[in-house]
Amino acid sequence: MSASRTERLLNLLIALLNTRYGLRRSELREKIYHDSSSSDVSFGRMFERDKNDLRQFGFDVETVTDKGWGSDDPATTRYRIGKESNRLPDVSLTPEECTVLILASQLWEQAALGSAALSAMRKLQATGELSSAAEVPAGVQPRIKPPGQAFEDLVAAMHSQHPVSFRYLAGTTGKEEERLVEPWGLGSRFAQWYLVGFDRARGAQRYFRLSRFTSAVTMLEKDSYTPPVGFSARAELDKLPELPLRTAVVDVRQGRVLGLRKKAAEPLGAPDDGWDRLEVAYRDSEVLGEELASYGPNVVVVSPEELRDAVRRRLTAAVDFAAAPMPPVEFPDDTAAKRTRKRTSEDQLQRMLQLVPFLVHNQGLHIREVADRFGVTRKELEDDLRILICSGLPEGYPDDLLDIQWEDDHVYITQDLDLNRPVRFTIDEACALLTGLDALNGLPELAEGSALESVTLKLMAAAGEEGLRAASLAGPEVSPGNSAHLQTARDAIESRRQLHLVYLSPQRDAFSERDVDPLRLYSLDNTWYLEAHCHSVGGLRNFRLDRVEKLSPNGRPASDHGEASEGFPVKLFTPNDDDTVVTVQLTRQAAGLAEDYYAERTAPLTEGGRDGGLLAEIRFGSTEWLPAFVAQHGGGVRILKPEHAAAATREWIEEALAHYDS
């Protein structure tokens, strides 16, 4: 969609909003399109496309006919948009409800639903009901980590109601199979993400674990389906029985892999010099297989065979990927880059439709603050404003144009042409907020209050039909596994007291003792982290609470120099000057790792004109951890530079694989 089409759609929208009786197609063609050269058929196709685009932005174009005339006669049919049917209803929120809503909007730390949540919050801000002064309480910052690119693709297909195809590792046969599925819902259960949908080949509803997908998801845009009425992903996943508890037998090098030893029963003996044999309880061979693969040659699975295959498959895929032809390592420029969706004119029009009501309720804001609120550069915002001030009623006078000024860098709007209220929520926006509110039920301090329940009811009422469709997505519980450690840390943050902790570092495979000044708590799903100033290293560090062996106050007050890192979300990794910059290649399925590890530069790769993954430059504090990183994501990532790190990683994984091939 070109910039000129963006302007045309905006003028078409304003014209249809500001007509009481409707406008005929011939009037729109002359006054909005200024079209006299194309045929009636080609103009009709263009007009239908534009109507569909307006519907996607939340505006229903009504067809009006006089008595005795058919609706298929373009000479007599008129078009208009009702001023109330497509507007977001007023939502009155208390300060407590605003705080809960901010928490829910920040759950989706990245990806499409994260952008949708921000868009929904801007719409609420534009109504003037969402307090900009509401803040997230320290110590309660939960987040949901979407499980990779497959999640993004499935959400897009689910909301547009297109079937998908993908390769899947069947749990019953252990074989890869091609699946053609109507995606009805996505949800988290037993710490795993599941797709619930209709398997066309089997003619029945099925559950698919996203961790068993072995290919990228392909959306079949020329096909469509209708999901069951009233479908609820959470209700369907509640019917899913938990996998039975099983026992694995593994051999572990003596004195190594302390994290696994914590979960194991007493050693069964020493099968060979330098090795211990352990029993480990588990439910999902794919989940445990990913962990065991990351231990490389320090762990060998004895039984069951299914678990051996899960580890061997990851190691083999990592070795095969490392042996593939090298891509050209070229980045477009030397500036920092993120893997974000390219901005389109559709994004621009949607932003402008939010910008007008936002400016109406926030007169005189500095132009840089407005740009920051909308996540764009000043130039992009000024481009939006220039299009807006040239838009208005067809053949209108200056008073019939949008009147926006930015004097001394402060933005004012005096004529809004009935764009002063935000459009109703899209399905993505409703999903992002309502699923986030549902996930917060796992936090006792929120679930016990009335604000969570009341703001959920208000959002459901405001979202309407889109709110009902939001039931197709069910997030994970964000409650912590160790509530005692969480409470101890929260108390220390509030009282500004130091903590002493015994911590397991998986990179060093050793326990260490630290004195820290606790600053903030946050989570990814139900994995909670403590951000603290560590006196041992003299800087900020993030500690996973499930790796904390002991946690207690040491009786000393927290020092004054420790401050939480700015902004949200909190970064899991703190960069240092002596970090190693590593160039990696990521497959399309693993491309999300670039954001997870804060890549400094990225560059897309193509294979035969298709998305072939990503190049990324990532900082690592220790290259010793790289082999485990590559093995864990078996076949999703490989090291390209530095070459010595790539060679060491390949040798380490080949040594691990040799244990299974011998």
XYZ file of C-alpha atoms in Angstrom:
662
model
C 0.000 0.000 0.000
C 1.661 3.212 -1.179
C 1.729 6.485 0.759
C -0.787 7.962 -1.703
C -3.153 5.087 -1.034
C -2.750 5.673 2.701
C -3.873 9.277 2.189
C -6.750 8.170 -0.061
C -8.015 5.668 2.507
C -7.871 8.306 5.224
C -9.886 10.754 3.088
C -12.359 7.990 2.189
C -12.789 7.193 5.872
C -13.389 10.845 6.804
C -15.917 11.233 3.976
C -17.899 8.124 4.964
C -17.859 9.104 8.646
C -19.151 12.601 7.971
C -22.113 11.825 5.715
C -25.571 11.320 7.157
C -27.300 9.876 4.104
C -24.321 8.211 2.465
C -22.308 8.897 -0.698
C -22.781 7.205 -4.054
C -19.924 5.392 -5.718
C -19.855 7.987 -8.505
C -19.481 10.794 -5.957
C -16.648 9.002 -4.187
C -14.949 8.259 -7.513
C -15.001 11.943 -8.463
C -14.269 13.590 -5.107
C -11.983 11.097 -3.339
C -10.370 9.050 -6.070
C -10.291 11.771 -8.751
C -10.582 8.845 -11.140
C -11.725 9.325 -14.711
C -9.361 7.132 -16.696
C -9.965 3.596 -15.433
C -12.905 1.429 -16.418
C -15.937 0.946 -14.184
C -14.822 -2.643 -13.507
C -11.277 -1.762 -12.406
C -12.523 1.132 -10.274
C -15.076 -1.193 -8.670
C -12.320 -3.643 -7.722
C -10.255 -0.823 -6.217
C -13.226 0.448 -4.196
C -13.997 -3.037 -2.864
C -10.365 -3.477 -1.776
C -10.482 -0.144 0.028
C -13.719 -1.103 1.826
C -12.107 -4.356 2.962
C -9.076 -2.425 4.232
C -11.309 -0.108 6.261
C -13.086 -3.126 7.739
C -9.717 -4.539 8.820
C -9.055 -1.259 10.648
C -12.367 -1.644 12.531
C -14.750 0.420 10.375
C -17.852 -1.288 8.962
C -18.920 0.318 5.696
C -22.736 0.363 5.575
C -24.700 0.035 2.350
C -27.785 2.282 2.111
C -30.481 1.929 -0.582
C -33.756 3.721 -1.232
C -37.014 1.820 -1.215
C -37.651 -0.011 -4.406
C -34.016 -0.061 -5.502
C -31.708 -3.055 -5.383
C -28.409 -2.992 -3.501
C -26.573 -4.172 -6.635
C -27.231 -0.943 -8.528
C -24.112 1.259 -8.139
C -26.010 4.299 -9.401
C -28.423 4.320 -6.449
C -26.432 2.576 -3.680
C -24.913 4.876 -1.044
C -22.167 4.188 1.483
C -21.470 5.501 4.977
C -19.827 4.540 8.263
C -21.768 4.768 11.511
C -20.024 6.992 14.040
C -20.724 4.783 17.061
C -20.702 1.174 15.823
C -16.937 0.991 15.343
C -15.685 3.087 18.245
C -14.105 1.798 21.427
C -16.605 2.271 24.266
C -15.597 4.472 27.173
C -13.756 2.425 29.813
C -13.590 4.066 33.231
C -10.673 2.652 35.240
C -9.600 3.077 38.851
C -5.871 3.560 39.668
C -5.728 -0.044 40.919
C -7.262 -1.312 37.664
C -4.797 0.782 35.653
C -1.895 -0.857 37.488
C -3.240 -4.359 36.813
C -3.835 -3.495 33.150
C -0.281 -2.189 32.738
C 1.020 -5.468 34.167
C -1.133 -7.422 31.703
C -0.004 -5.315 28.723
C 3.667 -5.820 29.588
C 3.390 -9.609 29.841
C 4.064 -10.146 26.133
C 7.674 -9.047 26.160
C 8.111 -9.032 22.404
C 6.670 -10.201 19.092
C 3.266 -9.502 17.559
C 1.170 -9.710 20.715
C 3.573 -7.339 22.455
C 2.953 -4.761 19.713
C -0.797 -5.435 19.879
C -0.810 -4.860 23.649
C 0.956 -1.515 23.218
C -1.533 -0.539 20.508
C -4.477 -1.429 22.773
C -3.023 0.604 25.631
C -2.596 3.631 23.336
C -6.288 3.361 22.428
C -7.209 3.387 26.113
C -4.892 6.347 26.690
C -6.640 8.155 23.849
C -9.953 7.897 25.731
C -8.386 9.821 28.605
C -9.286 7.078 31.094
C -5.895 5.383 31.456
C -3.743 7.192 33.963
C -0.243 7.831 32.629
C 0.938 8.140 36.230
C 0.106 4.511 37.080
C 3.273 2.507 37.696
C 4.155 -1.137 37.961
C 4.963 -2.036 41.581
C 8.557 -3.036 42.199
C 8.941 -6.761 42.621
C 5.956 -7.733 40.441
C 6.878 -7.697 36.760
C 5.772 -11.007 35.201
C 6.254 -11.694 31.491
C 5.255 -14.349 28.981
C 7.859 -15.647 26.560
C 6.222 -16.725 23.277
C 7.759 -19.994 22.025
C 9.447 -18.854 18.844
C 8.405 -18.140 15.285
C 5.901 -21.014 15.159
C 3.816 -19.220 17.792
C 3.796 -16.021 15.723
C 2.779 -17.850 12.555
C 0.038 -19.842 14.292
C -1.491 -16.745 15.924
C -1.591 -15.005 12.529
C -3.229 -18.032 10.873
C -5.665 -18.519 13.745
C -6.907 -14.924 13.700
C -7.184 -14.816 9.896
C -8.779 -18.309 9.903
C -6.420 -19.979 7.446
C -5.260 -23.623 7.833
C -1.563 -24.390 8.307
C 0.866 -27.156 7.438
C 3.982 -28.267 9.320
C 6.122 -31.304 10.008
C 5.523 -32.890 13.404
C 7.295 -35.506 15.504
C 4.511 -37.893 16.506
C 4.664 -38.975 20.135
C 3.167 -42.408 19.460
C 5.403 -43.461 16.550
C 8.459 -41.226 17.018
C 8.332 -40.414 13.293
C 8.099 -37.070 11.508
C 4.803 -36.554 9.719
C 3.334 -33.769 7.587
C 0.206 -32.290 9.207
C -2.555 -30.113 7.726
C -4.454 -28.448 10.562
C -7.160 -25.847 11.160
C -5.717 -23.904 14.139
C -8.527 -23.328 16.638
C -6.547 -22.274 19.687
C -3.154 -21.943 21.370
C -2.383 -22.366 25.032
C 0.121 -23.321 27.684
C -0.310 -26.429 29.827
C 2.224 -28.308 31.989
C 4.872 -25.686 31.055
C 4.391 -26.586 27.360
C 2.665 -24.694 24.542
C 0.006 -26.619 22.602
C -1.896 -26.048 19.385
C -5.483 -27.298 19.479
C -7.008 -27.774 16.054
C -8.756 -29.944 13.509
C -6.408 -32.398 11.774
C -7.830 -32.664 8.267
C -6.014 -35.905 7.427
C -7.410 -37.650 10.513
C -10.766 -35.890 10.483
C -10.682 -35.114 14.197
C -9.560 -32.606 16.801
C -5.947 -33.064 17.909
C -3.397 -31.521 20.271
C 0.100 -30.612 19.012
C 3.018 -29.682 21.242
C 4.966 -26.805 19.718
C 8.201 -28.357 21.011
C 7.594 -31.284 18.607
C 7.351 -29.105 15.474
C 10.287 -29.988 13.212
C 9.670 -27.446 10.443
C 8.461 -23.913 9.978
C 4.698 -23.276 9.876
C 3.212 -22.535 6.445
C -0.088 -20.665 6.270
C -2.395 -21.665 3.380
C -3.770 -18.227 2.528
C -6.000 -19.442 -0.319
C -7.905 -21.749 2.036
C -10.066 -20.903 5.040
C -12.118 -22.503 7.822
C -14.647 -21.622 10.524
C -13.739 -22.506 14.140
C -16.321 -23.991 16.523
C -18.644 -21.456 18.149
C -17.588 -20.557 21.686
C -14.244 -22.362 21.458
C -12.029 -21.908 24.535
C -8.388 -22.957 24.417
C -8.134 -23.062 28.220
C -11.236 -25.265 28.555
C -9.903 -27.684 25.926
C -6.440 -27.867 27.470
C -7.948 -28.532 30.901
C -9.170 -31.830 29.435
C -5.604 -32.814 28.536
C -4.191 -35.323 31.053
C -0.705 -34.716 32.378
C 1.962 -37.045 31.034
C 2.806 -39.878 33.439
C 5.912 -39.617 35.612
C 8.751 -41.715 34.203
C 12.339 -42.524 35.144
C 15.429 -42.046 33.007
C 18.798 -43.668 33.637
C 21.764 -41.471 32.702
C 25.519 -41.656 33.129
C 27.135 -38.418 34.336
C 30.828 -37.545 34.604
C 31.880 -37.468 38.226
C 31.840 -34.000 39.757
C 30.014 -32.463 36.770
C 26.496 -31.311 35.889
C 25.489 -30.244 39.397
C 22.098 -28.942 38.217
C 21.039 -32.381 37.006
C 22.384 -34.050 40.158
C 20.094 -31.825 42.260
C 17.065 -33.372 40.540
C 18.354 -36.966 40.584
C 17.873 -39.695 43.130
C 20.812 -41.350 44.893
C 23.499 -42.641 42.477
C 22.957 -46.209 41.288
C 26.696 -46.799 41.210
C 29.681 -46.187 38.946
C 29.363 -48.017 35.606
C 32.853 -46.945 34.578
C 35.792 -44.982 35.907
C 34.970 -41.286 36.143
C 31.204 -41.775 35.723
C 28.145 -41.978 37.997
C 24.850 -43.596 37.062
C 21.755 -41.586 38.103
C 17.995 -41.943 37.963
C 16.102 -38.802 36.905
C 12.318 -38.402 37.048
C 10.651 -36.719 34.050
C 7.389 -36.509 32.147
C 8.303 -35.231 28.683
C 11.193 -36.782 26.761
C 11.464 -33.727 24.462
C 11.816 -31.295 27.370
C 14.385 -33.422 29.200
C 16.107 -34.248 25.904
C 16.733 -30.549 25.258
C 18.310 -30.164 28.694
C 20.446 -33.304 28.402
C 21.664 -32.314 24.937
C 23.014 -29.077 26.431
C 25.292 -31.117 28.728
C 27.043 -32.600 25.685
C 29.695 -35.290 26.388
C 29.213 -34.952 30.164
C 25.924 -36.895 30.104
C 24.921 -40.064 28.244
C 21.372 -41.436 28.293
C 21.198 -45.140 29.068
C 17.416 -45.533 28.905
C 14.710 -45.239 27.753
C 15.367 -45.400 24.029
C 12.872 -42.619 23.319
C 14.943 -40.223 25.421
C 18.179 -41.385 23.788
C 16.630 -40.638 20.402
C 15.536 -37.161 21.536
C 19.110 -36.272 22.557
C 20.723 -37.955 19.541
C 18.381 -36.126 17.156
C 19.371 -32.719 18.562
C 23.084 -33.492 18.495
C 22.885 -34.859 14.944
C 20.978 -31.796 13.731
C 23.580 -29.511 15.320
C 26.443 -31.385 13.632
C 24.682 -31.392 10.251
C 23.947 -27.669 10.454
C 27.584 -26.951 11.336
C 28.695 -28.869 8.212
C 26.327 -27.014 5.860
C 27.778 -24.529 3.319
C 28.746 -21.202 4.852
C 26.483 -18.258 3.979
C 28.023 -14.866 3.133
C 28.484 -12.970 6.393
C 27.348 -9.486 5.455
C 25.426 -6.964 7.511
C 23.694 -4.007 5.854
C 25.466 -1.344 7.936
C 27.262 -0.772 11.221
C 24.234 0.408 13.151
C 22.422 -1.668 15.734
C 19.617 -3.759 14.267
C 16.735 -5.800 15.598
C 14.609 -8.454 13.956
C 11.388 -6.499 13.686
C 8.603 -6.632 11.150
C 9.111 -4.084 8.395
C 6.860 -1.069 8.838
C 4.119 -0.848 6.221
C 1.629 1.777 5.110
C -1.041 -0.235 6.915
C 0.938 0.331 10.126
C 1.106 4.031 9.316
C -2.638 4.384 8.773
C -3.448 2.421 11.923
C -1.029 4.647 13.856
C -2.591 7.829 12.472
C -6.059 6.632 13.489
C -4.725 6.311 17.040
C -2.751 9.535 16.837
C -5.712 11.879 16.329
C -7.706 10.871 19.456
C -4.462 10.704 21.432
C -3.627 14.320 20.519
C -7.191 15.427 21.291
C -6.790 14.182 24.876
C -3.142 15.206 25.244
C -2.899 18.734 23.858
C 0.504 20.427 23.824
C 2.756 17.391 24.283
C 6.321 17.741 23.013
C 6.718 16.139 19.605
C 9.509 13.842 20.848
C 7.295 12.585 23.677
C 4.514 11.830 21.182
C 6.986 9.952 18.957
C 8.249 7.953 21.956
C 4.681 7.036 22.969
C 4.083 5.590 19.495
C 7.489 3.936 19.132
C 8.505 5.855 15.995
C 11.183 8.362 15.074
C 10.486 12.077 14.964
C 10.702 12.006 11.166
C 8.120 9.201 10.934
C 5.792 11.146 13.220
C 6.201 14.341 11.199
C 5.409 12.361 8.026
C 2.203 11.167 9.714
C 1.270 14.708 10.741
C 1.858 16.077 7.226
C -0.506 13.493 5.742
C -3.097 14.242 8.427
C -3.115 18.012 7.874
C -3.735 17.428 4.146
C -6.709 15.157 4.830
C -10.339 16.144 5.243
C -13.780 16.321 3.685
C -13.960 15.976 -0.109
C -13.687 19.360 -1.824
C -13.947 20.997 1.586
C -12.799 24.394 2.754
C -9.785 24.889 5.061
C -12.109 24.472 8.055
C -13.012 21.014 6.702
C -9.448 19.700 7.041
C -7.760 18.144 10.037
C -6.090 21.050 11.830
C -2.844 20.011 13.541
C 0.031 22.322 14.455
C 3.357 21.842 16.148
C 4.692 25.178 17.276
C 7.901 25.231 19.316
C 7.810 21.421 19.049
C 4.536 21.155 20.984
C 1.658 19.474 19.123
C -1.939 20.782 19.137
C -5.066 19.660 17.264
C -8.134 21.883 16.882
C -10.157 20.058 14.210
C -10.518 16.260 14.390
C -13.375 15.519 11.910
C -14.967 12.865 14.130
C -11.722 10.900 14.574
C -11.564 11.921 18.232
C -12.387 8.478 19.608
C -10.263 5.358 19.079
C -11.440 2.423 16.993
C -12.562 -0.740 18.780
C -10.011 -3.406 19.677
C -8.731 -5.756 17.006
C -8.674 -9.471 17.760
C -4.905 -9.303 18.399
C -5.318 -6.394 20.826
C -8.163 -8.074 22.703
C -6.162 -11.319 22.890
C -3.041 -9.609 24.202
C -4.811 -7.800 27.073
C -7.398 -10.407 28.076
C -4.946 -13.323 27.932
C -2.528 -11.269 30.012
C -5.182 -10.543 32.632
C -6.074 -14.239 32.762
C -2.410 -15.184 33.311
C -2.164 -12.788 36.283
C -4.564 -15.006 38.226
C -1.500 -17.014 39.214
C -0.191 -14.158 41.377
C -1.884 -14.397 44.800
C -1.562 -10.682 45.631
C -3.491 -9.821 42.429
C -5.941 -12.709 42.320
C -7.165 -11.975 45.863
C -8.061 -8.340 45.083
C -11.067 -7.089 43.155
C -9.156 -4.972 40.613
C -8.164 -7.947 38.437
C -11.709 -9.246 38.173
C -13.302 -5.840 37.620
C -10.870 -4.687 34.923
C -11.300 -8.033 33.115
C -15.079 -7.553 33.003
C -14.694 -3.978 31.756
C -12.276 -5.026 29.015
C -14.537 -7.922 27.951
C -17.458 -5.504 27.613
C -15.368 -2.996 25.654
C -13.896 -5.655 23.332
C -17.273 -7.104 22.328
C -17.072 -9.933 19.781
C -13.269 -9.676 19.645
C -13.236 -10.277 23.398
C -15.098 -13.549 22.916
C -12.651 -14.628 20.201
C -9.769 -13.924 22.590
C -10.648 -17.218 24.299
C -8.730 -18.925 21.480
C -5.499 -18.046 23.337
C -4.566 -19.168 26.860
C -1.317 -18.041 28.460
C 0.752 -19.856 31.076
C 0.484 -19.359 34.797
C 3.058 -16.874 36.033
C 3.069 -18.028 39.641
C 6.571 -18.773 41.002
C 7.757 -22.288 41.739
C 9.364 -21.251 45.055
C 7.063 -18.737 46.737
C 9.265 -18.633 49.866
C 12.297 -17.319 47.937
C 10.053 -14.837 46.117
C 8.617 -13.484 49.362
C 12.063 -13.246 51.000
C 13.338 -11.240 48.024
C 10.285 -8.952 47.971
C 10.606 -8.235 51.679
C 14.278 -7.371 51.221
C 13.493 -5.036 48.293
C 10.856 -3.188 50.329
C 13.053 -2.902 53.452
C 16.241 -2.186 51.422
C 18.225 -4.961 53.119
C 21.036 -7.089 51.670
C 20.646 -10.787 50.937
C 23.131 -13.651 51.104
C 22.582 -16.373 48.541
C 24.120 -19.664 47.454
C 23.739 -19.844 43.681
C 24.256 -22.521 41.054
C 25.905 -21.156 37.916
C 25.269 -23.614 35.045
C 27.983 -22.020 32.888
C 30.638 -22.676 35.542
C 28.899 -25.845 36.761
C 29.570 -24.738 40.343
C 27.925 -23.166 43.400
C 28.981 -19.720 44.576
C 28.119 -17.545 47.569
C 27.152 -13.907 47.021
C 26.042 -10.853 48.978
C 23.647 -8.779 46.899
C 21.499 -5.655 47.065
C 18.076 -6.806 45.737
C 16.527 -4.346 43.299
C 13.711 -5.929 41.296
C 11.876 -9.193 40.627
C 10.499 -10.221 37.251
C 9.600 -13.411 35.423
C 9.469 -15.253 32.124
C 6.386 -17.465 32.377
C 6.767 -19.073 35.825
C 10.568 -18.704 35.948
C 11.355 -15.795 38.267
C 14.519 -13.700 38.338
C 16.067 -11.427 40.939
C 17.864 -8.365 39.582
C 20.480 -7.302 42.130
C 23.757 -5.495 42.601
C 26.269 -8.274 43.238
C 29.147 -7.263 45.536
C 31.297 -10.158 44.275
C 31.458 -8.768 40.713
C 30.702 -5.138 41.521
C 27.771 -4.786 39.108
C 24.209 -5.719 38.160
C 23.381 -9.403 37.782
C 20.217 -11.457 37.268
C 19.697 -14.607 39.349
C 17.130 -17.312 38.571
C 15.272 -18.133 41.777
C 15.061 -21.836 40.895
C 18.888 -21.930 40.881
C 19.158 -20.322 44.313
C 20.103 -23.007 46.831
C 19.816 -20.749 49.895
C 18.509 -17.210 50.353
C 18.470 -15.205 53.573
C 19.040 -11.663 54.893
C 22.633 -11.039 56.037
C 21.684 -8.288 58.489
C 23.219 -5.396 56.537
C 21.388 -2.537 54.808
C 21.517 -2.333 51.035
C 24.158 0.030 49.647
C 23.205 3.266 47.907
C 25.030 2.654 44.620
C 22.835 -0.223 43.471
C 20.092 0.888 41.060
C 17.765 -1.160 38.883
C 18.434 -1.043 35.151
C 16.274 1.463 33.312
C 13.246 0.568 31.288
C 11.104 -2.490 30.828
C 11.502 -5.315 30.108
C 14.575 -6.047 32.161
C 17.452 -7.520 30.173
C 18.465 -10.984 31.299
C 22.094 -10.370 30.370
C 24.333 -7.484 31.379
C 26.882 -6.612 28.641
C 30.523 -6.023 29.592
C 33.500 -4.588 27.730
C 35.307 -7.941 27.708
C 32.404 -9.869 26.126
C 33.067 -11.821 22.921
C 31.027 -10.786 19.869
C 29.850 -14.000 18.206
C 28.338 -14.252 14.712
C 25.652 -16.937 14.519
C 23.331 -18.260 11.845
C 19.743 -18.901 12.959
C 17.102 -20.891 11.112
C 13.665 -19.378 10.662
C 12.365 -21.452 13.575
C 15.107 -20.172 15.881
C 15.189 -16.565 14.630
C 13.619 -15.351 17.882
C 16.915 -16.092 19.670
C 18.264 -12.872 18.145
C 15.874 -10.878 20.309
C 16.202 -13.186 23.310
C 19.964 -12.575 23.399
C 19.835 -8.885 22.380
C 21.620 -9.193 19.038
C 23.579 -6.075 18.138
C 23.235 -6.572 14.375
C 21.070 -8.812 12.226
C 20.739 -9.546 8.520
C 18.085 -11.711 6.837
C 19.074 -14.740 4.744
C 17.090 -16.026 1.789
C 16.925 -19.433 0.167
C 15.367 -19.489 -3.273
C 13.496 -16.281 -2.522
C 12.119 -17.648 0.760
C 12.885 -16.733 4.350
C 16.089 -18.623 5.101
C 16.688 -17.443 8.632
C 18.959 -14.808 10.051
C 22.537 -13.754 10.667
C 23.083 -12.187 14.070
C 25.910 -10.739 16.141
C 25.467 -11.526 19.841
C 27.634 -10.723 22.845
C 28.550 -13.619 25.134
C 30.333 -13.228 28.438
C 31.993 -16.615 28.012
C 32.561 -18.634 24.841
C 32.764 -21.772 26.987
C 28.960 -21.757 27.102
C 28.549 -21.735 23.300
C 28.631 -25.539 22.760
C 25.779 -26.014 25.244
C 23.837 -23.177 23.605
C 24.165 -24.752 20.142
C 23.427 -28.315 21.311
C 20.325 -27.241 23.254
C 18.782 -25.716 20.113
C 19.872 -28.694 17.994
C 19.916 -27.628 14.366
C 18.482 -24.161 15.016
C 21.729 -22.253 15.483
C 25.396 -22.546 14.538
C 28.513 -20.494 15.264
C 30.172 -18.800 12.287
C 32.693 -16.483 13.977
C 35.085 -16.521 15.731
C 36.300 -19.585 13.915
C 38.069 -21.090 16.946
C 34.769 -20.964 18.876
C 32.950 -22.598 15.956
C 35.568 -25.376 15.772
C 35.523 -25.971 19.543
C 31.723 -26.141 19.528
C 31.667 -28.615 16.651
C 34.254 -30.893 18.324
C 32.384 -30.795 21.651
C 29.083 -31.814 20.032
C 30.738 -34.496 17.885
C 32.279 -35.968 21.042
C 28.824 -36.071 22.638
C 27.288 -37.697 19.571
C 30.021 -40.341 19.488
C 28.703 -41.748 22.785
C 25.405 -42.558 21.055
C 26.870 -43.799 17.782
C 29.320 -46.214 19.405
